[in-house]
PDB file of C-alpha atoms in Angstrom:
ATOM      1  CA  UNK A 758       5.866 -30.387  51.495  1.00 51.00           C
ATOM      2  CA  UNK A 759       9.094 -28.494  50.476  1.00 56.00           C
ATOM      3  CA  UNK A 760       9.947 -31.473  47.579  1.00 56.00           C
ATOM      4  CA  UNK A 761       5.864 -31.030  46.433  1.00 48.00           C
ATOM      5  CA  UNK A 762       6.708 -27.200  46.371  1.00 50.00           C
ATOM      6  CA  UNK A 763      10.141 -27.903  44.146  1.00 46.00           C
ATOM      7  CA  UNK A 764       7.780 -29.985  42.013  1.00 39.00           C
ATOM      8  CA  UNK A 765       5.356 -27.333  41.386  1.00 41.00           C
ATOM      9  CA  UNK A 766       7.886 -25.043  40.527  1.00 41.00           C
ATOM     10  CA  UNK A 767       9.978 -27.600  37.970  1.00 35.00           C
ATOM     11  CA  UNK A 768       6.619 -27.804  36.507  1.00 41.00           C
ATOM     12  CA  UNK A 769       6.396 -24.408  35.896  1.00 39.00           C
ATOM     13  CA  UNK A 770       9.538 -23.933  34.591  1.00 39.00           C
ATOM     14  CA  UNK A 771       9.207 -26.441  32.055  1.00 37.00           C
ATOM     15  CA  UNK A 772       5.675 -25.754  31.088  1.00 40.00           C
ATOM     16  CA  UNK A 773       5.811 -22.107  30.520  1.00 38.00           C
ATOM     17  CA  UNK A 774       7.840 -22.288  27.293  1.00 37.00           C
ATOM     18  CA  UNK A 775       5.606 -23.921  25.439  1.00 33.00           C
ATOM     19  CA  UNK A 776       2.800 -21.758  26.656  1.00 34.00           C
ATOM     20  CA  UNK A 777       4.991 -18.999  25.715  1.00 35.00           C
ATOM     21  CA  UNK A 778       5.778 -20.497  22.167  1.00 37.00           C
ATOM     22  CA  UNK A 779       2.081 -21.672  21.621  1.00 37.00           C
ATOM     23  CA  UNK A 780       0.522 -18.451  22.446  1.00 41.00           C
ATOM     24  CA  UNK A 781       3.115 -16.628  19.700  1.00 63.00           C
ATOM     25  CA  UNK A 782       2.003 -18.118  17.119  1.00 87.00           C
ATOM     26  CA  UNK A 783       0.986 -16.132  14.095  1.00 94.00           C
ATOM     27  CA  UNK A 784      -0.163 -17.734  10.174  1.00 95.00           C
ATOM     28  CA  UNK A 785      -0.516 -15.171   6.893  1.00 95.00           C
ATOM     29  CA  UNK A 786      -3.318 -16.311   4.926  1.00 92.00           C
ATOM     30  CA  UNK A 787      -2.908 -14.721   0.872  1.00 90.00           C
ATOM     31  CA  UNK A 788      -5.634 -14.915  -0.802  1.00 84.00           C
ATOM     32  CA  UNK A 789      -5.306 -14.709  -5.218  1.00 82.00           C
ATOM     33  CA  UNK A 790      -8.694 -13.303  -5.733  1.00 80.00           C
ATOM     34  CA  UNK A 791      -9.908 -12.667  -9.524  1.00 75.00           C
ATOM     35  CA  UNK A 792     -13.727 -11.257 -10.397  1.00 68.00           C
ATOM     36  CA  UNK A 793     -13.619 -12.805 -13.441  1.00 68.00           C
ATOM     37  CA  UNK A 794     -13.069 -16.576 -12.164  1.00 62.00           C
ATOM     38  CA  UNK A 795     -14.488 -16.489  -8.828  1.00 57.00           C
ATOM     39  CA  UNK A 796     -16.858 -13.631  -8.942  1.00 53.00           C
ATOM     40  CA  UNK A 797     -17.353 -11.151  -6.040  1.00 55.00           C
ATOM     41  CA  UNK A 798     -17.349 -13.440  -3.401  1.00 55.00           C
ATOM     42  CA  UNK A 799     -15.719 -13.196   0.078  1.00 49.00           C
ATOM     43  CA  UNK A 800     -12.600 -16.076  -0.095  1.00 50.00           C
ATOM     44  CA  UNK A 801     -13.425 -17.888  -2.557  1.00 56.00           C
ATOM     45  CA  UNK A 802     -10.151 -17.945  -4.367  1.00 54.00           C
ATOM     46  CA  UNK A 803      -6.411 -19.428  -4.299  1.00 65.00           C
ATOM     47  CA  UNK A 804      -4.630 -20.219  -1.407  1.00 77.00           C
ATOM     48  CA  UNK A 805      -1.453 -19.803   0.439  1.00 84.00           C
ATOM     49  CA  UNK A 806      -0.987 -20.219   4.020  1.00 88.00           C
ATOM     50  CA  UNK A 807       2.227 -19.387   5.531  1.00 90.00           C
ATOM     51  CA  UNK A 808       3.074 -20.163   9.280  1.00 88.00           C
ATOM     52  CA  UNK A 809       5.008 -17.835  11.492  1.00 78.00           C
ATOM     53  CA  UNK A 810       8.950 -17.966  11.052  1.00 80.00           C
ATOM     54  CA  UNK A 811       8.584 -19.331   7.680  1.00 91.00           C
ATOM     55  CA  UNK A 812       9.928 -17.176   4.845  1.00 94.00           C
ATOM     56  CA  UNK A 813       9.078 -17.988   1.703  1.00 91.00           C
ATOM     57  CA  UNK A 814      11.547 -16.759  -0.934  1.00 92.00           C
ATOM     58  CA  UNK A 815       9.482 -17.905  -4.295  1.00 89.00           C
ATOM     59  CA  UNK A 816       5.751 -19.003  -4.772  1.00 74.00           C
ATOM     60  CA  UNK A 817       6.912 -20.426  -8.416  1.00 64.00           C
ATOM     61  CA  UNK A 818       5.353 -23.791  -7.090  1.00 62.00           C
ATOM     62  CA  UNK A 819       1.559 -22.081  -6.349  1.00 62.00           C
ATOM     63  CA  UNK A 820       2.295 -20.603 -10.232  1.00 55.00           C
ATOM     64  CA  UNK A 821      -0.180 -17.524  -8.446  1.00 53.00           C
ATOM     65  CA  UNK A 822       2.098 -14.814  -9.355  1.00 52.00           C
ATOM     66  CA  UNK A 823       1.017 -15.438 -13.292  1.00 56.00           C
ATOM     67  CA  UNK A 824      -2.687 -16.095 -12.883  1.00 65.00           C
ATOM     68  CA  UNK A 825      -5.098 -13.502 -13.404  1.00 73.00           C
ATOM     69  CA  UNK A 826      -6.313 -11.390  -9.910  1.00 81.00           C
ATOM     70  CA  UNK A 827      -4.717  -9.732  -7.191  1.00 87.00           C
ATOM     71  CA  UNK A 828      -3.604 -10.553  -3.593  1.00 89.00           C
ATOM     72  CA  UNK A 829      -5.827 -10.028  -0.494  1.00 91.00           C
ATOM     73  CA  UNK A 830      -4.346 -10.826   3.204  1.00 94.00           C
ATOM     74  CA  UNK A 831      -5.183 -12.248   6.943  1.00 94.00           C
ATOM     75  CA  UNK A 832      -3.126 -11.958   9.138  1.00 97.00           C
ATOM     76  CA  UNK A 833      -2.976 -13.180  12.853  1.00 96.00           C
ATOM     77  CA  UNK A 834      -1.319 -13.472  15.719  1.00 96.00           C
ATOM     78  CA  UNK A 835      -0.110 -11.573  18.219  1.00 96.00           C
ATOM     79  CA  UNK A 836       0.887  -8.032  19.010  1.00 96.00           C
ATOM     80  CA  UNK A 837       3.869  -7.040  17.373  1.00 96.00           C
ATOM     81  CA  UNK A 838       3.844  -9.759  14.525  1.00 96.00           C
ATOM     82  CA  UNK A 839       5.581  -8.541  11.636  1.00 96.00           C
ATOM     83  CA  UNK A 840       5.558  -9.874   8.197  1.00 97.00           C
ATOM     84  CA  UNK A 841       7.249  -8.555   4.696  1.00 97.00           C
ATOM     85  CA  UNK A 842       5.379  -8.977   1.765  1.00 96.00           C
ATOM     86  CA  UNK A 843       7.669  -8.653  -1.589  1.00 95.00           C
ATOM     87  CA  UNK A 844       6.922  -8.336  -5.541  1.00 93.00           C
ATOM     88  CA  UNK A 845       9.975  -9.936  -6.400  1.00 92.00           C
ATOM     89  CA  UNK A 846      11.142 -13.812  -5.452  1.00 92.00           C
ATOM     90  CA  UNK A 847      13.952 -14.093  -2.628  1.00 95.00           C
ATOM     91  CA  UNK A 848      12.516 -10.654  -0.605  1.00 95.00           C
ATOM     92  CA  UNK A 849      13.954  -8.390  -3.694  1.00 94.00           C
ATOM     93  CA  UNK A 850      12.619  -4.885  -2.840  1.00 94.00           C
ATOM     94  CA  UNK A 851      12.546  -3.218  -6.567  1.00 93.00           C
ATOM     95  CA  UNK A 852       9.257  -3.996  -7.357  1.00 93.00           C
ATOM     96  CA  UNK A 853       7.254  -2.923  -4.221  1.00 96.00           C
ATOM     97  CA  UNK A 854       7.235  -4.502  -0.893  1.00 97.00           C
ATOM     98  CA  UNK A 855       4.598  -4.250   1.937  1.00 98.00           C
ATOM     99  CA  UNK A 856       5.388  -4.442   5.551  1.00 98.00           C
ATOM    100  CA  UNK A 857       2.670  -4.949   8.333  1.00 98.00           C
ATOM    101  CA  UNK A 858       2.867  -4.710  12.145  1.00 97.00           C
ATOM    102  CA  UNK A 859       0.105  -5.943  14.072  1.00 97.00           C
ATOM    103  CA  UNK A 860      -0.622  -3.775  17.262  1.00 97.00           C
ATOM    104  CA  UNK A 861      -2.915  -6.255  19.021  1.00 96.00           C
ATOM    105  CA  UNK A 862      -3.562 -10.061  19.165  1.00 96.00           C
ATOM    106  CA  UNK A 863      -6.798  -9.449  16.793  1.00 96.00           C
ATOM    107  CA  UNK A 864      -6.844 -10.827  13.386  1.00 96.00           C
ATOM    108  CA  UNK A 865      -6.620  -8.485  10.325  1.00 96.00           C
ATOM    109  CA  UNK A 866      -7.264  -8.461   6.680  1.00 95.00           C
ATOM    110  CA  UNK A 867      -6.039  -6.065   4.048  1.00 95.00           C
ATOM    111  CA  UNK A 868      -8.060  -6.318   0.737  1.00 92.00           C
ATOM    112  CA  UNK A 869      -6.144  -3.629  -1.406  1.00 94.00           C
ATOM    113  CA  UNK A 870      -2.589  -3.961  -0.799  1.00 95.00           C
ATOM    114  CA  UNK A 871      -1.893  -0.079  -3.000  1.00 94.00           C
ATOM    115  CA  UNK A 872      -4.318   1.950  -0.578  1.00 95.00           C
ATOM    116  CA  UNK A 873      -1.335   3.232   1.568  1.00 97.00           C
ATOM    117  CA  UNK A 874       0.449   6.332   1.942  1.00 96.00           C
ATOM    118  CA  UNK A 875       3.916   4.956  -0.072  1.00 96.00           C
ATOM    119  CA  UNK A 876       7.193   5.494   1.496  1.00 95.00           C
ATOM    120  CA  UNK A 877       5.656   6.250   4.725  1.00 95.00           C
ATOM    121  CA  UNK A 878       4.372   4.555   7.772  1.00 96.00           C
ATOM    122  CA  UNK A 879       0.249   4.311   7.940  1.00 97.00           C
ATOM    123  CA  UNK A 880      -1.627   3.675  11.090  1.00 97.00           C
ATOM    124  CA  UNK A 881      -4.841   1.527  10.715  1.00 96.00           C
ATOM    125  CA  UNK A 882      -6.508   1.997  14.259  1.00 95.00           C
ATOM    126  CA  UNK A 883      -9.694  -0.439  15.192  1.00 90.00           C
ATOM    127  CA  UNK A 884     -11.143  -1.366  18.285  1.00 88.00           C
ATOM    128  CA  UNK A 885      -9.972  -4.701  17.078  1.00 88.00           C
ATOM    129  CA  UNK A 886      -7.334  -5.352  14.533  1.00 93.00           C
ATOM    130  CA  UNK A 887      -4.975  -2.695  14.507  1.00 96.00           C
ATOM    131  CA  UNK A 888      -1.974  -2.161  12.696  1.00 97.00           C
ATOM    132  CA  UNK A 889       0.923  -0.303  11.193  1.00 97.00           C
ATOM    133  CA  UNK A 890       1.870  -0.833   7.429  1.00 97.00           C
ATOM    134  CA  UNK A 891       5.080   0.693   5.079  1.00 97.00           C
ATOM    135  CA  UNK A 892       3.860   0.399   1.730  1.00 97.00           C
ATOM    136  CA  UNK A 893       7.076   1.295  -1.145  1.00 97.00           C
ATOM    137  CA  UNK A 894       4.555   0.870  -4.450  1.00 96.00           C
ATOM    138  CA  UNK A 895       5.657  -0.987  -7.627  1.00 95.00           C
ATOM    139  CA  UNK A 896       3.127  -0.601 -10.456  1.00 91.00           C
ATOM    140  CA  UNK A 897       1.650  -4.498 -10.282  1.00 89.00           C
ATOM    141  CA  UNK A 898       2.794  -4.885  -7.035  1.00 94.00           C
ATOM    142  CA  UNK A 899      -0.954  -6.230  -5.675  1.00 91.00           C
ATOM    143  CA  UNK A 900      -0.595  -8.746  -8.470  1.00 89.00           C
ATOM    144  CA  UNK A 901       2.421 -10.276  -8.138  1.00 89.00           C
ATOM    145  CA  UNK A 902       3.494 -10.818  -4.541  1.00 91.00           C
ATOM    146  CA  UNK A 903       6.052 -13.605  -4.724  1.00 91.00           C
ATOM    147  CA  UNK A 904       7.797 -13.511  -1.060  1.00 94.00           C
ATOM    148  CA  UNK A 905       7.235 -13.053   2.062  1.00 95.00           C
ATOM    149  CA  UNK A 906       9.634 -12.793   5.099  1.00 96.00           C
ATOM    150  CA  UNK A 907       8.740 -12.421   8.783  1.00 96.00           C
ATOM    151  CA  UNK A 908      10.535 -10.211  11.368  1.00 95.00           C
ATOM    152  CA  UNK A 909      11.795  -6.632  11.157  1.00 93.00           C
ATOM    153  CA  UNK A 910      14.654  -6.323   7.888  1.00 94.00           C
ATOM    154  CA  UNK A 911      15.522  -2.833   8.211  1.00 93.00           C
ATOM    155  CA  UNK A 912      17.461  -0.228  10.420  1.00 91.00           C
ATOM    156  CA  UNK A 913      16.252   2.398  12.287  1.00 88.00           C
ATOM    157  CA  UNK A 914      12.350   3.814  12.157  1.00 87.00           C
ATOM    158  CA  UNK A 915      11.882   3.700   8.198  1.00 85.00           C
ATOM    159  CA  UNK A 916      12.619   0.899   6.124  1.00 88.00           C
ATOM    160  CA  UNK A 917      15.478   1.459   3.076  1.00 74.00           C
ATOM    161  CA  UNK A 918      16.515  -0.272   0.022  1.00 59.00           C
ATOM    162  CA  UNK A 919      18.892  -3.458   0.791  1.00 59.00           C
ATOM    163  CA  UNK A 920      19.282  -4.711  -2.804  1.00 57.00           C
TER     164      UNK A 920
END
């Protein structure tokens, strides 16, 4: 009984990070959108899908940051996923950045990336799909996303300039 009971437990051990590492996992979904090539529709427009952990310092191969439209997000995964959204390539902060912190495991979407408070942090509270957001403006900023970085960047409460 006591080497059956040793078994369990080595089991467990070696199981749980997995479920820990599976159950983490979080995917940004942005979406180019454009009413003039693919109407009002829900998603019906281009794609990029970016798993958690993965920054992405330039979309230059997508070419989405020249077409026509603006960007549209989903985001899920767990509470406390964070993920940097950045109008410049390699996570340059002069032309606008968005950050978003999920507060619960529920998936969320953000369709107009300008309709925060900038320089300061907005709450979005739903019975599902809640989250913080720190939105520093850029005049095209919607348009022309072109990296994104997971994970917190910045000291202290309020994000500041790095570059």
């Amino acid at each position: 009984m006591n080497g059956l009971k040793k078994l369990g437990v080595l089991f467990f051990i070696l199981t749980f990070p997995s479920l820990a590492i599976g159950s983490g996992n979080a995917q940004l979904e942005l979406w180019k959108r454009s009413e003039f090539l693919y109407g009002p529709c829900g998603h019906c427009a281009d794609l990029i899908t970016i798993k958690n952990n993965k920054n992405w310092a330039d979309f230059i191969h997508y070419d989405l940051s020249a077409s026509d439209g603006y960007f549209t997000a989903n985001l899920n995964g767990p509470a406390g996923t964070s993920v940097t959204l950045y109008g410049l390539e390699d996570f340059k902060e002069n032309q606008g950045y968005l950050i978003i912190i999920k507060k619960d495991d529920s998936a969320i979407e953000i369709e107009d990336f300008t309709a925060f408070a900038p320089g300061q942090w907005t709450e979005i509270d739903k019975e599902a799909g809640s989250y913080s957001v720190y939105y520093q403006p850029h005049q095209n900023f919607k348009s022309s996303v072109s990296s994104v970085k997971w994970g917190k960047w910045w000291n202290g409460s309020s994000p500041t300039s790095q570059n």
